[in-house]
Short mmCIF file of N, CA, C and O and ligand atoms in Angstrom, two decimals:
data_model
loop_
_atom_site.label_atom_id
_atom_site.label_comp_id
_atom_site.label_asym_id
_atom_site.label_seq_id
_atom_site.Cartn_x
_atom_site.Cartn_y
_atom_site.Cartn_z
N UNK A 1 26.71 15.44 -17.24
CA UNK A 1 25.92 14.37 -17.85
C UNK A 1 26.02 14.44 -19.38
O UNK A 1 26.07 15.53 -19.95
N UNK A 2 26.08 13.27 -20.02
CA UNK A 2 26.16 13.22 -21.49
C UNK A 2 24.91 13.81 -22.13
O UNK A 2 23.80 13.61 -21.63
N UNK A 3 25.13 14.54 -23.24
CA UNK A 3 24.00 15.22 -23.89
C UNK A 3 22.86 14.30 -24.26
O UNK A 3 21.69 14.65 -24.08
N UNK A 4 23.19 13.10 -24.75
CA UNK A 4 22.12 12.18 -25.19
C UNK A 4 21.32 11.66 -24.00
O UNK A 4 20.12 11.44 -24.10
N UNK A 5 21.99 11.47 -22.85
CA UNK A 5 21.29 11.03 -21.64
C UNK A 5 20.35 12.13 -21.17
O UNK A 5 19.20 11.87 -20.78
N UNK A 6 20.87 13.36 -21.23
CA UNK A 6 20.06 14.52 -20.84
C UNK A 6 18.79 14.61 -21.69
O UNK A 6 17.69 14.84 -21.18
N UNK A 7 18.96 14.40 -22.99
CA UNK A 7 17.82 14.45 -23.91
C UNK A 7 16.81 13.36 -23.61
O UNK A 7 15.60 13.57 -23.64
N UNK A 8 17.35 12.17 -23.31
CA UNK A 8 16.47 11.03 -23.02
C UNK A 8 15.66 11.28 -21.75
O UNK A 8 14.45 11.05 -21.71
N UNK A 9 16.36 11.80 -20.72
CA UNK A 9 15.68 12.13 -19.46
C UNK A 9 14.60 13.18 -19.69
O UNK A 9 13.49 13.06 -19.18
N UNK A 10 14.95 14.19 -20.46
CA UNK A 10 14.02 15.27 -20.73
C UNK A 10 12.77 14.76 -21.45
O UNK A 10 11.64 15.13 -21.12
N UNK A 11 13.00 13.84 -22.40
CA UNK A 11 11.90 13.25 -23.15
C UNK A 11 10.97 12.46 -22.22
O UNK A 11 9.75 12.61 -22.26
N UNK A 12 11.58 11.65 -21.36
CA UNK A 12 10.78 10.84 -20.40
C UNK A 12 10.01 11.77 -19.45
O UNK A 12 8.86 11.50 -19.11
N UNK A 13 10.69 12.84 -19.00
CA UNK A 13 10.02 13.76 -18.07
C UNK A 13 8.90 14.52 -18.74
O UNK A 13 7.89 14.83 -18.10
N UNK A 14 9.06 14.82 -20.03
CA UNK A 14 7.97 15.46 -20.77
C UNK A 14 6.76 14.53 -20.83
O UNK A 14 5.62 14.97 -20.68
N UNK A 15 7.03 13.22 -21.04
CA UNK A 15 5.93 12.24 -21.04
C UNK A 15 5.25 12.21 -19.69
O UNK A 15 4.02 12.14 -19.60
N UNK A 16 6.05 12.25 -18.61
CA UNK A 16 5.48 12.26 -17.26
C UNK A 16 4.64 13.51 -17.04
O UNK A 16 3.53 13.44 -16.49
N UNK A 17 5.13 14.66 -17.49
CA UNK A 17 4.36 15.91 -17.35
C UNK A 17 3.00 15.80 -18.03
O UNK A 17 1.98 16.24 -17.49
N UNK A 18 2.98 15.20 -19.22
CA UNK A 18 1.74 15.04 -19.97
C UNK A 18 0.77 14.14 -19.19
O UNK A 18 -0.42 14.44 -19.06
N UNK A 19 1.32 13.04 -18.66
CA UNK A 19 0.48 12.11 -17.87
C UNK A 19 -0.02 12.80 -16.60
O UNK A 19 -1.18 12.62 -16.21
N UNK A 20 0.84 13.60 -15.96
CA UNK A 20 0.40 14.36 -14.78
C UNK A 20 -0.81 15.22 -15.11
O UNK A 20 -1.78 15.27 -14.36
N UNK A 21 -0.74 15.90 -16.27
CA UNK A 21 -1.85 16.76 -16.69
C UNK A 21 -3.14 15.95 -16.86
O UNK A 21 -4.22 16.37 -16.44
N UNK A 22 -3.00 14.77 -17.48
CA UNK A 22 -4.17 13.92 -17.70
C UNK A 22 -4.72 13.41 -16.37
O UNK A 22 -5.94 13.37 -16.16
N UNK A 23 -3.82 13.01 -15.47
CA UNK A 23 -4.24 12.52 -14.16
C UNK A 23 -4.99 13.60 -13.38
O UNK A 23 -6.02 13.33 -12.76
N UNK A 24 -4.45 14.82 -13.44
CA UNK A 24 -5.10 15.93 -12.71
C UNK A 24 -6.50 16.17 -13.26
O UNK A 24 -7.46 16.30 -12.48
N UNK A 25 -6.63 16.19 -14.58
CA UNK A 25 -7.96 16.42 -15.19
C UNK A 25 -8.94 15.33 -14.75
O UNK A 25 -10.09 15.60 -14.41
N UNK A 26 -8.48 14.08 -14.73
CA UNK A 26 -9.35 12.97 -14.33
C UNK A 26 -9.66 13.01 -12.84
O UNK A 26 -10.79 12.74 -12.42
N UNK A 27 -8.66 13.37 -12.04
CA UNK A 27 -8.89 13.48 -10.58
C UNK A 27 -9.90 14.58 -10.27
O UNK A 27 -10.77 14.41 -9.41
N UNK A 28 -9.79 15.71 -11.00
CA UNK A 28 -10.75 16.80 -10.80
C UNK A 28 -12.17 16.30 -11.08
O UNK A 28 -13.10 16.58 -10.32
N UNK A 29 -12.32 15.54 -12.19
CA UNK A 29 -13.65 15.01 -12.54
C UNK A 29 -14.13 14.04 -11.47
O UNK A 29 -15.29 14.05 -11.07
N UNK A 30 -13.22 13.17 -11.03
CA UNK A 30 -13.60 12.17 -10.02
C UNK A 30 -13.99 12.83 -8.70
O UNK A 30 -14.99 12.45 -8.08
N UNK A 31 -13.22 13.82 -8.27
CA UNK A 31 -13.53 14.50 -7.00
C UNK A 31 -14.85 15.28 -7.11
O UNK A 31 -15.60 15.36 -6.14
N UNK A 32 -15.12 15.88 -8.29
CA UNK A 32 -16.41 16.56 -8.50
C UNK A 32 -17.57 15.59 -8.28
O UNK A 32 -18.56 15.92 -7.63
N UNK A 33 -17.43 14.37 -8.84
CA UNK A 33 -18.48 13.37 -8.68
C UNK A 33 -18.63 12.96 -7.22
O UNK A 33 -19.74 12.76 -6.72
N UNK A 34 -17.50 12.84 -6.52
CA UNK A 34 -17.55 12.47 -5.10
C UNK A 34 -18.23 13.57 -4.29
O UNK A 34 -18.98 13.28 -3.35
N UNK A 35 -18.00 14.82 -4.67
CA UNK A 35 -18.67 15.94 -4.00
C UNK A 35 -20.18 15.83 -4.19
O UNK A 35 -20.96 16.02 -3.25
N UNK A 36 -20.60 15.51 -5.43
CA UNK A 36 -22.03 15.29 -5.71
C UNK A 36 -22.58 14.18 -4.82
O UNK A 36 -23.65 14.31 -4.23
N UNK A 37 -21.83 13.07 -4.75
CA UNK A 37 -22.26 11.92 -3.93
C UNK A 37 -22.36 12.35 -2.46
O UNK A 37 -23.32 11.99 -1.77
N UNK A 38 -21.40 13.16 -2.02
CA UNK A 38 -21.41 13.64 -0.63
C UNK A 38 -22.67 14.43 -0.31
O UNK A 38 -23.24 14.28 0.77
N UNK A 39 -23.11 15.26 -1.28
CA UNK A 39 -24.33 16.05 -1.08
C UNK A 39 -25.55 15.14 -0.98
O UNK A 39 -26.41 15.33 -0.12
N UNK A 40 -25.62 14.17 -1.90
CA UNK A 40 -26.75 13.23 -1.89
C UNK A 40 -26.78 12.46 -0.57
O UNK A 40 -27.84 12.28 0.04
N UNK A 41 -25.60 12.05 -0.10
CA UNK A 41 -25.54 11.31 1.16
C UNK A 41 -25.98 12.19 2.33
O UNK A 41 -26.72 11.74 3.20
N UNK A 42 -25.52 13.45 2.33
CA UNK A 42 -25.87 14.37 3.43
C UNK A 42 -27.38 14.60 3.47
O UNK A 42 -27.99 14.59 4.54
N UNK A 43 -27.98 14.78 2.28
CA UNK A 43 -29.42 15.03 2.19
C UNK A 43 -30.24 13.83 2.66
O UNK A 43 -31.41 13.96 3.02
N UNK A 44 -29.63 12.66 2.60
CA UNK A 44 -30.37 11.44 2.94
C UNK A 44 -29.84 10.74 4.19
O UNK A 44 -30.15 9.57 4.43
N UNK A 45 -29.07 11.50 4.97
CA UNK A 45 -28.50 10.98 6.22
C UNK A 45 -27.76 9.66 6.05
O UNK A 45 -27.89 8.75 6.88
N UNK A 46 -27.00 9.56 4.97
CA UNK A 46 -26.22 8.34 4.73
C UNK A 46 -24.76 8.61 5.10
O UNK A 46 -24.27 9.73 4.93
N UNK A 47 -24.05 7.60 5.60
CA UNK A 47 -22.64 7.82 5.97
C UNK A 47 -21.76 8.00 4.73
O UNK A 47 -22.03 7.42 3.67
N UNK A 48 -20.73 8.81 4.88
CA UNK A 48 -19.78 9.04 3.77
C UNK A 48 -19.04 7.75 3.43
O UNK A 48 -18.91 7.37 2.28
N UNK A 49 -18.58 7.07 4.46
CA UNK A 49 -17.76 5.86 4.27
C UNK A 49 -18.64 4.68 3.89
O UNK A 49 -19.58 4.33 4.60
N UNK A 50 -18.33 4.06 2.74
CA UNK A 50 -19.01 2.85 2.29
C UNK A 50 -17.94 1.78 2.08
O UNK A 50 -17.32 1.69 1.02
N UNK A 51 -17.76 0.97 3.11
CA UNK A 51 -16.67 -0.01 3.08
C UNK A 51 -16.83 -1.02 1.96
O UNK A 51 -15.86 -1.36 1.26
N UNK A 52 -18.07 -1.48 1.75
CA UNK A 52 -18.32 -2.48 0.71
C UNK A 52 -17.91 -1.95 -0.67
O UNK A 52 -17.20 -2.64 -1.42
N UNK A 53 -18.33 -0.72 -0.98
CA UNK A 53 -17.99 -0.09 -2.27
C UNK A 53 -16.47 0.06 -2.42
O UNK A 53 -15.91 -0.20 -3.49
N UNK A 54 -15.81 0.46 -1.34
CA UNK A 54 -14.35 0.63 -1.41
C UNK A 54 -13.64 -0.71 -1.66
O UNK A 54 -12.69 -0.77 -2.45
N UNK A 55 -14.13 -1.76 -1.00
CA UNK A 55 -13.51 -3.08 -1.19
C UNK A 55 -13.67 -3.56 -2.63
O UNK A 55 -12.75 -4.13 -3.22
N UNK A 56 -14.86 -3.30 -3.21
CA UNK A 56 -15.12 -3.69 -4.60
C UNK A 56 -14.16 -2.95 -5.53
O UNK A 56 -13.53 -3.55 -6.41
N UNK A 57 -14.02 -1.64 -5.32
CA UNK A 57 -13.13 -0.83 -6.18
C UNK A 57 -11.68 -1.31 -6.04
O UNK A 57 -10.98 -1.51 -7.04
N UNK A 58 -11.24 -1.53 -4.78
CA UNK A 58 -9.84 -1.93 -4.57
C UNK A 58 -9.53 -3.28 -5.21
O UNK A 58 -8.46 -3.47 -5.80
N UNK A 59 -10.48 -4.20 -5.14
CA UNK A 59 -10.29 -5.52 -5.75
C UNK A 59 -10.22 -5.38 -7.27
O UNK A 59 -9.35 -5.97 -7.93
N UNK A 60 -11.15 -4.57 -7.81
CA UNK A 60 -11.20 -4.34 -9.27
C UNK A 60 -9.91 -3.75 -9.81
O UNK A 60 -9.35 -4.25 -10.78
N UNK A 61 -9.43 -2.68 -9.17
CA UNK A 61 -8.25 -1.99 -9.71
C UNK A 61 -7.00 -2.86 -9.56
O UNK A 61 -6.13 -2.85 -10.43
N UNK A 62 -6.96 -3.64 -8.48
CA UNK A 62 -5.82 -4.54 -8.28
C UNK A 62 -5.78 -5.60 -9.38
O UNK A 62 -4.73 -5.90 -9.94
N UNK A 63 -6.95 -6.15 -9.70
CA UNK A 63 -7.02 -7.19 -10.74
C UNK A 63 -6.77 -6.62 -12.13
O UNK A 63 -6.26 -7.31 -13.00
N UNK A 64 -7.13 -5.36 -12.31
CA UNK A 64 -7.01 -4.72 -13.61
C UNK A 64 -5.57 -4.34 -13.95
O UNK A 64 -5.21 -4.23 -15.12
N UNK A 65 -4.76 -4.15 -12.92
CA UNK A 65 -3.38 -3.74 -13.17
C UNK A 65 -2.52 -4.93 -13.56
O UNK A 65 -2.52 -5.95 -12.87
N UNK A 66 -1.79 -4.80 -14.65
CA UNK A 66 -0.94 -5.89 -15.14
C UNK A 66 0.38 -5.94 -14.39
O UNK A 66 0.81 -7.01 -13.95
N UNK A 67 1.01 -4.79 -14.23
CA UNK A 67 2.39 -4.77 -13.71
C UNK A 67 2.55 -4.24 -12.30
O UNK A 67 3.56 -4.52 -11.65
N UNK A 68 1.56 -3.45 -11.83
CA UNK A 68 1.74 -2.80 -10.52
C UNK A 68 0.51 -2.88 -9.62
O UNK A 68 0.03 -1.86 -9.11
N UNK A 69 -0.03 -4.09 -9.41
CA UNK A 69 -1.29 -4.21 -8.67
C UNK A 69 -1.25 -3.60 -7.27
O UNK A 69 -2.19 -2.88 -6.88
N UNK A 70 -0.18 -3.85 -6.52
CA UNK A 70 -0.09 -3.32 -5.15
C UNK A 70 -0.01 -1.80 -5.15
O UNK A 70 -0.67 -1.13 -4.35
N UNK A 71 0.80 -1.27 -6.06
CA UNK A 71 0.98 0.18 -6.13
C UNK A 71 -0.31 0.87 -6.56
O UNK A 71 -0.69 1.91 -6.00
N UNK A 72 -0.98 0.28 -7.56
CA UNK A 72 -2.24 0.86 -8.04
C UNK A 72 -3.27 0.84 -6.92
O UNK A 72 -3.99 1.82 -6.69
N UNK A 73 -3.34 -0.28 -6.20
CA UNK A 73 -4.28 -0.38 -5.08
C UNK A 73 -4.00 0.71 -4.04
O UNK A 73 -4.92 1.38 -3.55
N UNK A 74 -2.72 0.91 -3.71
CA UNK A 74 -2.35 1.95 -2.74
C UNK A 74 -2.76 3.34 -3.21
O UNK A 74 -3.24 4.15 -2.41
N UNK A 75 -2.57 3.60 -4.50
CA UNK A 75 -2.96 4.91 -5.05
C UNK A 75 -4.46 5.12 -4.88
O UNK A 75 -4.91 6.19 -4.45
N UNK A 76 -5.25 4.08 -5.16
CA UNK A 76 -6.70 4.21 -5.04
C UNK A 76 -7.15 4.35 -3.59
O UNK A 76 -8.13 5.03 -3.30
N UNK A 77 -6.41 3.71 -2.68
CA UNK A 77 -6.71 3.92 -1.26
C UNK A 77 -6.53 5.39 -0.89
O UNK A 77 -7.37 5.97 -0.19
N UNK A 78 -5.46 5.98 -1.39
CA UNK A 78 -5.21 7.41 -1.13
C UNK A 78 -6.27 8.28 -1.79
O UNK A 78 -6.77 9.23 -1.17
N UNK A 79 -6.61 7.97 -3.04
CA UNK A 79 -7.63 8.76 -3.74
C UNK A 79 -8.95 8.73 -2.97
O UNK A 79 -9.60 9.77 -2.77
N UNK A 80 -9.34 7.54 -2.49
CA UNK A 80 -10.63 7.44 -1.78
C UNK A 80 -10.57 8.12 -0.41
O UNK A 80 -11.57 8.66 0.05
N UNK A 81 -9.39 8.12 0.21
CA UNK A 81 -9.24 8.85 1.47
C UNK A 81 -9.46 10.35 1.22
O UNK A 81 -10.18 11.02 1.96
N UNK A 82 -8.86 10.87 0.16
CA UNK A 82 -9.02 12.29 -0.17
C UNK A 82 -10.46 12.59 -0.58
O UNK A 82 -10.99 13.66 -0.26
N UNK A 83 -11.09 11.63 -1.29
CA UNK A 83 -12.50 11.81 -1.68
C UNK A 83 -13.36 11.99 -0.44
O UNK A 83 -14.26 12.84 -0.42
N UNK A 84 -13.09 11.18 0.59
CA UNK A 84 -13.88 11.28 1.83
C UNK A 84 -13.63 12.63 2.51
O UNK A 84 -14.56 13.21 3.08
N UNK A 85 -12.43 13.14 2.44
CA UNK A 85 -12.15 14.48 2.99
C UNK A 85 -12.97 15.54 2.26
O UNK A 85 -13.46 16.49 2.88
N UNK A 86 -13.09 15.38 0.94
CA UNK A 86 -13.84 16.35 0.14
C UNK A 86 -15.34 16.25 0.40
O UNK A 86 -16.04 17.25 0.52
N UNK A 87 -15.82 15.00 0.51
CA UNK A 87 -17.26 14.78 0.74
C UNK A 87 -17.68 15.36 2.08
O UNK A 87 -18.80 15.72 2.29
O1 LIG B 1 -19.36 5.62 -3.94
C1 LIG B 1 -19.47 6.30 -2.91
O2 LIG B 1 -20.39 6.10 -2.11
C2 LIG B 1 -18.51 7.36 -2.61
O3 LIG B 1 -18.70 8.09 -1.64
C3 LIG B 1 -17.28 7.50 -3.43
C4 LIG B 1 -16.09 6.78 -2.81
C5 LIG B 1 -14.96 6.81 -3.89
O4 LIG B 1 -14.07 7.65 -3.77
O5 LIG B 1 -15.04 6.00 -4.83
C6 LIG B 1 -15.67 7.51 -1.58
C7 LIG B 1 -16.03 7.12 -0.33
C8 LIG B 1 -16.76 5.87 -0.06
O6 LIG B 1 -16.27 5.23 1.08
C9 LIG B 1 -16.79 4.99 -1.23
C10 LIG B 1 -16.44 5.38 -2.48
#
């Protein structure tokens, strides 16, 4: 591979690594909050799954995304599935 292409790839991958770090930090915070919500729900005999809340979030994130609405929506579906596993 040409040296300049290698450098360009490396630069882009460094940017991705930085974003991965930020995403992980935010996911940790989000899952912590979901764990708190899970405790509150357990103490009050409320179900973990709240379909109405999930639909609101999915609609919001889809509308908020400029270039990748379907992909962003799918990511949030996965995040909320994992949140329910944690709760
Ligand atoms: O808001 C809640 O009630 C949550 O439990 C959090 C959360 C989420 O990840 O945003 C997870 C599960 C519910 O089905 C809805 C939303």
